[in-house]
Amino acid sequence: MSTLPHHPNWVNGAYQLTTEERIPIINPATEAIIATIDSTSSEMVSSVIESSLQNFSSGVWSKADASARFAVLSKAADLLRARLPEFINLETHQTGRPIREMEAQLQRIPEWLEYFASLARTQEGRVTPFKGPVINTLTRLPLGVVVQITPWNHPLLIATKKIGAALAAGNSVIVKPSESAPLSVLDMGKLFQDAGLPDGTLQILSGYGRETGKFLCESPLISKIDLTGGLGTYASIAPTASKNLIPITAELGGKAPVCFFPSIPVEKGVRAALFASFIASGQTCVTGSRLLIHAEIYNQFVELLVQRTAALRVGDPTDDRTQIGAVISRASVERCTAFVSQAMREGGKVLCGGKPISVGGKGFFFEPTLIETNMASNLACNEVFGPVIAIIKCESEEEIIKVANATSFALGASVWTNDFNQAHRVADKIDAGIVWINGHHLNDPSSPWGGFKESGMGKENGIEAYESYTKVKSTVINYGQDPTWFDDEVQNARYG
């Protein structure tokens, strides 16, 4: 392992080896170890939090002019755009996602830095309609040292979303990327330094979530936690955060329904279903993991969908022809297998796929899988995070809405219909933070991203994300109203 490239932590403006304990990073498509990272100790976490607090208190970034923040984030966007081929290659190897997907996704990531740069430059305070000859100004200030826990499925995209918003608002940031795919995020440290970000403003620490992530979230010195992960992770950090009065933004997963109505052409609907369900091998929080198909088109729709799913090209993620890459780990393969087995025990019918496979005898791959089931099944209610999709036949618009809302998750959903009135009627009744009409996986830096119920709280993207990294200070200025004094009798009274 000593001959492998090692990606150390980014601390105070330099890559620093902070521990002798190393974590291997595995390419899920080949099972080969491609690099190692640090397993950061609690002592090192404490040291980095303290230095980040010093950085924030110094004002070098927290009190920098808005124009300076704009310049740094804009420069970072330019540098990232110039280095995209390097990052695309890195993301493909550490996640096992097809390179064609990574090229499409990463091309857009600089837009998030440009968007938040613009917010930093244009954000304005306001004056409230205070009664009397009084002016009340509201000013947004950065929170302090913020901790961001980022996932492995979209390593660079989700980290950039969070980092951009937090830096634009003037915070000092500590990022803990997933130990499964941290390499691209670690490489962002030098990029931001080259863009002019003061050293110590962005720290990037690797390690296991149950250790390094836990140490970060338990510190009373931090001012916010921004987590993308599972409900279990949130449950483990929330009690301590609550005790320390630390706010949490949490994106915790989903079980997105994709709703197909008779007015949508079957060919178009099937193409939409494939895109919604199998991007990233089903490993996204808004994977179209429940296909709710109206009975009028069900048989024709499912017949064509099964044909197209069986024809998807599973293979080497670095091959431009590959449509379905690997899942992240052996544990993910086992989870997919378990969902298929339980679905069959519950009476589900496997229409396509359903088994682990390998490419060249190696890799963590699972066949794109379609299972006909019912709304109460485990597969229809719980997140797989893999290419195992529930198909549910619905007799009416009302039943589609009922099934769409029948899980504890409420992040994303999509509605496919050419009936304008129906589109808006159904979208209005679906309980989800994001509802697409005739689209899926659509994303933009300006569009708030976050769900309801067990899908989490708070938002990524948009003004909402920026403002969540600020606190509001109210300054009240009396310019013409005499102070109200106690009268002499009261003023001279004695209280025992």
XYZ file of C-alpha atoms in Angstrom, residues 21-477:
457
model
C -3.401 5.314 9.858
C -4.540 5.153 6.250
C -7.842 4.231 4.623
C -7.797 2.517 1.215
C -9.934 3.912 -1.610
C -11.316 1.186 -3.864
C -12.370 1.541 -7.488
C -15.758 -0.214 -7.354
C -15.560 -1.237 -11.016
C -12.254 -3.108 -10.635
C -11.977 -3.687 -6.859
C -8.442 -2.280 -7.072
C -7.109 0.048 -4.382
C -6.363 3.302 -6.197
C -5.206 5.547 -3.344
C -5.167 6.037 0.410
C -6.388 8.817 2.689
C -5.877 9.832 6.309
C -8.030 8.559 9.143
C -8.187 11.765 11.156
C -8.060 11.467 14.939
C -10.134 13.360 17.484
C -7.030 15.303 18.560
C -6.441 16.481 15.006
C -10.101 17.369 14.584
C -9.938 19.562 17.701
C -6.805 21.276 16.434
C -8.341 22.026 13.047
C -11.546 23.389 14.597
C -9.497 25.707 16.814
C -7.408 26.982 13.893
C -10.560 27.469 11.828
C -12.059 29.490 14.669
C -8.938 31.648 14.762
C -9.239 32.135 11.019
C -12.853 33.233 11.362
C -12.112 35.562 14.277
C -9.246 37.209 12.397
C -11.702 38.572 9.851
C -9.426 37.696 6.928
C -12.452 36.142 5.188
C -15.410 36.741 7.504
C -14.974 40.522 7.197
C -13.664 40.581 3.641
C -15.458 42.842 1.182
C -18.202 41.248 -0.850
C -16.189 42.071 -3.966
C -13.277 40.007 -2.615
C -15.489 36.983 -1.997
C -16.945 37.382 -5.468
C -13.475 37.486 -7.021
C -12.228 34.359 -5.217
C -15.297 32.231 -5.944
C -15.366 33.365 -9.571
C -11.677 32.530 -9.964
C -12.278 29.118 -8.370
C -15.006 28.476 -10.948
C -12.576 29.327 -13.769
C -9.876 27.068 -12.347
C -12.313 24.204 -11.877
C -13.557 24.552 -15.438
C -9.978 24.376 -16.719
C -9.281 21.226 -14.686
C -12.494 19.362 -15.474
C -10.862 16.488 -17.419
C -8.742 15.656 -14.371
C -11.724 15.755 -12.015
C -13.946 13.754 -14.387
C -11.358 10.976 -14.517
C -10.987 11.001 -10.736
C -14.739 10.884 -10.118
C -15.206 7.994 -12.550
C -12.516 5.886 -10.899
C -13.591 6.505 -7.304
C -17.353 6.125 -7.817
C -17.611 3.611 -10.673
C -20.062 5.860 -12.523
C -19.908 5.937 -16.340
C -17.607 8.612 -17.682
C -20.383 9.895 -19.943
C -22.426 10.736 -16.829
C -19.513 12.398 -15.070
C -18.725 14.540 -18.108
C -22.305 15.797 -18.193
C -22.511 16.449 -14.447
C -19.122 18.018 -13.842
C -19.427 20.421 -16.770
C -22.057 22.261 -14.757
C -20.419 22.323 -11.324
C -18.559 25.644 -11.865
C -21.986 27.260 -12.209
C -22.573 26.759 -8.478
C -19.458 28.736 -7.579
C -20.418 31.479 -10.019
C -23.949 31.643 -8.642
C -22.894 31.954 -5.022
C -20.184 34.423 -6.011
C -22.942 36.567 -7.488
C -25.027 36.284 -4.313
C -22.052 37.419 -2.251
C -21.689 40.469 -4.483
C -25.357 41.420 -4.738
C -26.829 40.421 -1.367
C -28.261 43.450 0.392
C -29.616 44.161 3.835
C -32.988 45.784 4.357
C -34.783 48.382 6.459
C -37.945 47.350 8.292
C -41.055 49.602 8.657
C -40.299 50.383 12.298
C -42.906 52.620 13.957
C -41.880 56.198 14.742
C -38.720 58.174 13.885
C -36.603 55.057 14.094
C -34.581 53.189 11.460
C -34.129 49.432 11.834
C -31.420 47.978 9.582
C -30.991 44.229 9.116
C -27.545 42.889 8.288
C -26.604 39.316 7.419
C -23.433 38.062 9.077
C -21.556 34.762 8.704
C -22.187 32.097 11.343
C -18.624 31.061 12.183
C -16.980 27.672 11.670
C -19.304 25.360 9.754
C -18.969 21.599 9.247
C -20.054 19.890 6.040
C -20.465 16.121 5.797
C -20.626 15.137 2.123
C -21.537 11.821 0.425
C -19.896 9.474 -2.067
C -22.554 9.411 -4.789
C -21.966 12.965 -6.112
C -18.696 13.814 -4.342
C -17.723 17.004 -6.126
C -21.195 18.320 -6.947
C -22.601 18.166 -3.439
C -19.402 19.408 -1.797
C -19.259 22.367 -4.198
C -22.885 23.247 -3.492
C -22.192 23.428 0.220
C -18.741 25.044 0.053
C -19.897 27.744 -2.363
C -22.819 28.837 -0.194
C -20.824 28.820 3.037
C -17.823 30.727 1.665
C -20.003 33.278 -0.104
C -21.561 34.120 3.264
C -18.129 34.564 4.892
C -17.824 31.427 6.992
C -14.787 29.295 7.721
C -15.495 25.801 6.405
C -14.463 22.279 7.410
C -15.454 19.541 4.946
C -15.480 15.826 5.736
C -15.981 13.942 2.464
C -17.134 10.342 2.410
C -14.362 7.849 3.018
C -15.643 5.898 -0.004
C -14.988 8.641 -2.588
C -13.075 11.614 -1.123
C -10.320 12.202 -3.670
C -11.888 14.913 -5.838
C -13.013 16.879 -2.778
C -9.526 16.733 -1.237
C -8.119 18.133 -4.482
C -10.325 21.221 -4.129
C -8.144 22.564 -1.324
C -5.296 23.661 -3.577
C -7.724 24.900 -6.218
C -9.317 27.347 -3.761
C -5.893 28.449 -2.549
C -4.883 29.176 -6.147
C -8.086 31.199 -6.480
C -6.962 33.435 -3.593
C -8.861 31.991 -0.631
C -6.939 32.757 2.583
C -5.259 29.721 4.125
C -7.270 28.115 6.910
C -10.616 29.303 5.549
C -11.320 25.929 3.930
C -10.133 22.765 5.692
C -10.725 19.280 4.281
C -10.442 16.309 6.638
C -10.842 12.686 5.621
C -11.711 9.726 7.765
C -14.527 7.431 8.732
C -17.890 9.028 9.383
C -18.308 7.142 12.669
C -15.037 8.641 13.908
C -13.855 11.816 12.170
C -17.354 12.930 11.196
C -18.634 12.255 14.688
C -15.746 14.185 16.300
C -16.461 17.209 14.088
C -20.193 17.259 14.789
C -19.764 16.940 18.549
C -17.666 20.085 18.962
C -19.432 22.962 20.735
C -17.201 25.413 18.811
C -18.883 24.922 15.460
C -21.823 27.023 14.312
C -23.631 24.796 11.804
C -23.711 21.239 10.452
C -24.650 20.588 6.824
C -25.166 16.870 6.231
C -26.005 14.794 3.186
C -26.368 11.194 4.275
C -28.706 8.704 5.860
C -31.303 9.044 8.588
C -29.098 6.967 10.902
C -26.252 9.452 10.571
C -28.582 12.338 11.354
C -29.967 10.511 14.383
C -26.458 9.952 15.730
C -25.394 13.602 15.542
C -28.665 15.424 16.241
C -28.787 14.931 20.051
C -25.354 16.474 20.607
C -26.007 19.237 18.085
C -29.259 20.027 19.880
C -27.477 20.147 23.223
C -24.913 22.560 21.745
C -27.637 24.633 19.986
C -26.072 23.930 16.590
C -28.461 24.123 13.610
C -28.454 21.288 11.064
C -29.282 21.252 7.382
C -29.942 17.616 6.495
C -30.596 15.935 3.160
C -31.378 12.364 4.136
C -32.634 10.476 1.128
C -35.772 9.779 -0.825
C -38.088 7.357 -2.567
C -39.104 9.391 -5.586
C -42.303 8.453 -7.420
C -42.347 8.871 -11.206
C -45.984 9.222 -12.235
C -47.071 8.326 -15.781
C -50.483 9.262 -17.154
C -52.235 8.107 -20.355
C -51.651 11.342 -22.283
C -47.897 10.840 -22.329
C -46.641 8.833 -25.373
C -45.375 5.452 -24.197
C -42.052 5.779 -26.016
C -41.386 9.117 -24.344
C -42.483 7.775 -20.963
C -40.177 4.764 -21.166
C -37.192 6.949 -22.035
C -38.077 9.160 -19.083
C -38.329 6.156 -16.757
C -34.902 4.836 -17.791
C -33.307 8.237 -17.181
C -35.071 8.792 -13.860
C -34.326 5.318 -12.525
C -30.881 4.282 -13.695
C -28.680 7.382 -13.690
C -25.767 6.645 -11.314
C -26.987 3.034 -11.120
C -29.899 4.268 -9.021
C -27.562 5.767 -6.419
C -29.062 9.236 -6.103
C -31.411 10.659 -3.508
C -34.021 11.404 -6.192
C -33.682 8.156 -8.144
C -37.023 7.369 -9.790
C -37.290 4.302 -7.621
C -41.099 3.957 -7.850
C -42.694 3.947 -11.303
C -46.422 4.605 -10.871
C -48.080 3.753 -14.170
C -51.703 4.375 -15.024
C -53.650 1.209 -15.875
C -54.661 2.506 -19.333
C -51.054 2.373 -20.568
C -49.590 -0.109 -18.085
C -49.191 -3.246 -20.240
C -47.725 -1.493 -23.264
C -45.495 0.692 -21.090
C -44.080 -2.165 -19.028
C -43.464 -4.390 -22.058
C -41.335 -1.725 -23.748
C -39.637 -0.716 -20.490
C -38.511 -4.269 -19.805
C -37.084 -4.559 -23.332
C -35.157 -1.298 -23.007
C -33.913 -2.048 -19.497
C -32.591 -5.471 -20.522
C -30.706 -3.801 -23.370
C -28.843 -1.278 -21.191
C -25.073 -1.636 -21.472
C -23.487 -2.495 -18.130
C -19.710 -2.317 -18.170
C -16.423 -0.495 -17.727
C -17.208 3.045 -16.518
C -14.287 4.483 -18.500
C -15.851 3.259 -21.773
C -17.952 5.958 -23.444
C -20.440 3.294 -24.542
C -21.225 2.169 -20.980
C -24.645 3.216 -19.711
C -24.681 1.498 -16.306
C -21.592 1.463 -14.102
C -20.812 -0.083 -10.756
C -22.456 0.400 -7.397
C -20.160 1.765 -4.726
C -19.285 -1.372 -2.734
C -19.834 -5.054 -2.075
C -22.193 -4.042 0.728
C -24.290 -2.177 -1.826
C -24.509 -5.296 -4.009
C -25.640 -7.266 -0.970
C -28.247 -4.618 -0.119
C -29.674 -4.769 -3.639
C -29.782 -8.571 -3.460
C -31.592 -8.434 -0.130
C -34.239 -6.061 -1.498
C -34.868 -8.363 -4.470
C -35.188 -11.407 -2.213
C -37.620 -9.704 0.135
C -39.677 -8.340 -2.743
C -40.076 -11.874 -4.078
C -41.062 -13.187 -0.643
C -43.721 -10.468 -0.511
C -45.182 -11.580 -3.811
C -43.305 -9.229 -6.129
C -42.557 -10.296 -9.690
C -39.065 -9.739 -11.114
C -39.579 -8.510 -14.667
C -35.945 -7.845 -15.484
C -32.527 -8.283 -13.844
C -32.338 -9.086 -10.161
C -28.798 -10.439 -9.819
C -25.219 -9.308 -9.115
C -22.882 -9.460 -12.090
C -19.212 -8.789 -12.783
C -17.304 -7.184 -15.627
C -14.204 -9.156 -16.518
C -14.626 -11.153 -13.338
C -14.314 -8.078 -11.109
C -16.314 -5.186 -9.760
C -19.431 -4.380 -7.779
C -22.148 -4.477 -10.414
C -25.869 -5.203 -10.201
C -28.237 -5.788 -13.084
C -30.757 -3.011 -13.798
C -33.806 -4.505 -12.115
C -37.558 -3.981 -12.458
C -39.952 -5.562 -9.967
C -43.731 -5.435 -10.161
C -44.985 -4.918 -6.618
C -47.561 -3.137 -4.461
C -47.514 0.142 -2.580
C -47.086 -1.491 0.851
C -44.050 -3.609 -0.023
C -40.639 -2.999 1.494
C -39.282 -2.162 -1.971
C -41.973 0.467 -2.494
C -41.435 2.134 0.865
C -37.690 2.074 1.591
C -34.620 3.422 -0.150
C -32.456 0.860 -1.976
C -29.797 3.235 -3.323
C -29.175 0.919 -6.239
C -30.687 -0.083 -9.596
C -33.678 -1.961 -8.166
C -36.909 -0.271 -9.185
C -40.491 -0.832 -8.034
C -43.271 -0.801 -10.639
C -46.802 -0.192 -9.365
C -49.975 -0.304 -11.441
C -52.480 2.403 -10.523
C -56.099 2.555 -11.635
C -56.654 6.312 -11.448
C -55.146 9.734 -10.910
C -56.303 9.608 -7.308
C -54.524 6.311 -6.722
C -51.281 7.604 -8.234
C -51.369 10.564 -5.842
C -52.144 8.272 -2.909
C -49.247 5.935 -3.718
C -46.869 8.830 -4.406
C -47.469 10.151 -0.890
C -47.417 6.765 0.835
C -43.821 6.736 2.094
C -42.001 8.488 4.901
C -39.743 10.191 2.332
C -40.655 13.363 0.462
C -37.691 14.722 -1.457
C -38.471 14.537 -5.187
C -41.188 13.371 -7.572
C -42.021 13.740 -11.233
C -45.302 13.929 -13.116
C -45.493 12.945 -16.784
C -48.593 14.078 -18.666
C -49.544 16.225 -21.640
C -52.699 17.381 -19.846
C -51.788 20.846 -18.558
C -54.525 20.934 -15.921
C -53.686 17.455 -14.689
C -49.984 18.263 -14.465
C -50.542 21.142 -12.077
C -53.360 19.439 -10.197
C -51.239 16.376 -9.431
C -48.065 18.338 -8.701
C -49.996 20.441 -6.203
C -51.155 17.326 -4.325
C -47.816 15.508 -4.178
C -46.034 16.033 -0.878
C -42.397 16.576 -1.874
C -39.811 19.319 -1.741
C -39.186 19.064 -5.491
C -41.799 18.160 -8.094
C -40.837 18.037 -11.756
C -43.417 18.163 -14.526
C -42.255 16.268 -17.629
C -38.701 16.147 -16.329
C -36.513 14.456 -13.726
C -33.088 15.093 -12.167
C -33.286 18.737 -13.307
C -31.093 20.892 -11.102
C -29.825 24.462 -11.014
C -27.816 26.525 -8.503
C -30.755 28.902 -8.135
C -33.328 26.188 -7.409
C -33.721 25.214 -3.714
C -33.077 21.510 -3.159
C -34.422 19.715 -0.107
C -37.306 17.591 1.070
C -39.997 17.089 3.665
C -40.692 14.378 6.248
C -37.766 11.947 6.677
C -36.025 13.360 3.610
C -34.610 16.061 5.833
C -34.737 19.758 6.573
C -33.303 22.910 5.074
C -32.166 23.523 1.506
C -29.170 23.317 -0.739
C -29.017 25.757 -3.678
C -30.631 29.126 -4.019
C -30.884 32.127 -1.773
C -32.267 29.797 0.893
C -28.943 27.954 1.144
C -26.944 31.172 1.270
C -29.135 32.661 3.976
C -28.925 29.464 6.042
C -25.211 30.199 6.412
C -25.919 33.629 7.898
C -27.379 35.152 11.026
C -29.398 38.375 11.038
C -28.351 41.353 13.126
C -30.904 44.072 13.819
C -29.573 47.609 14.433
C -32.194 50.053 15.715
C -31.403 53.763 15.289
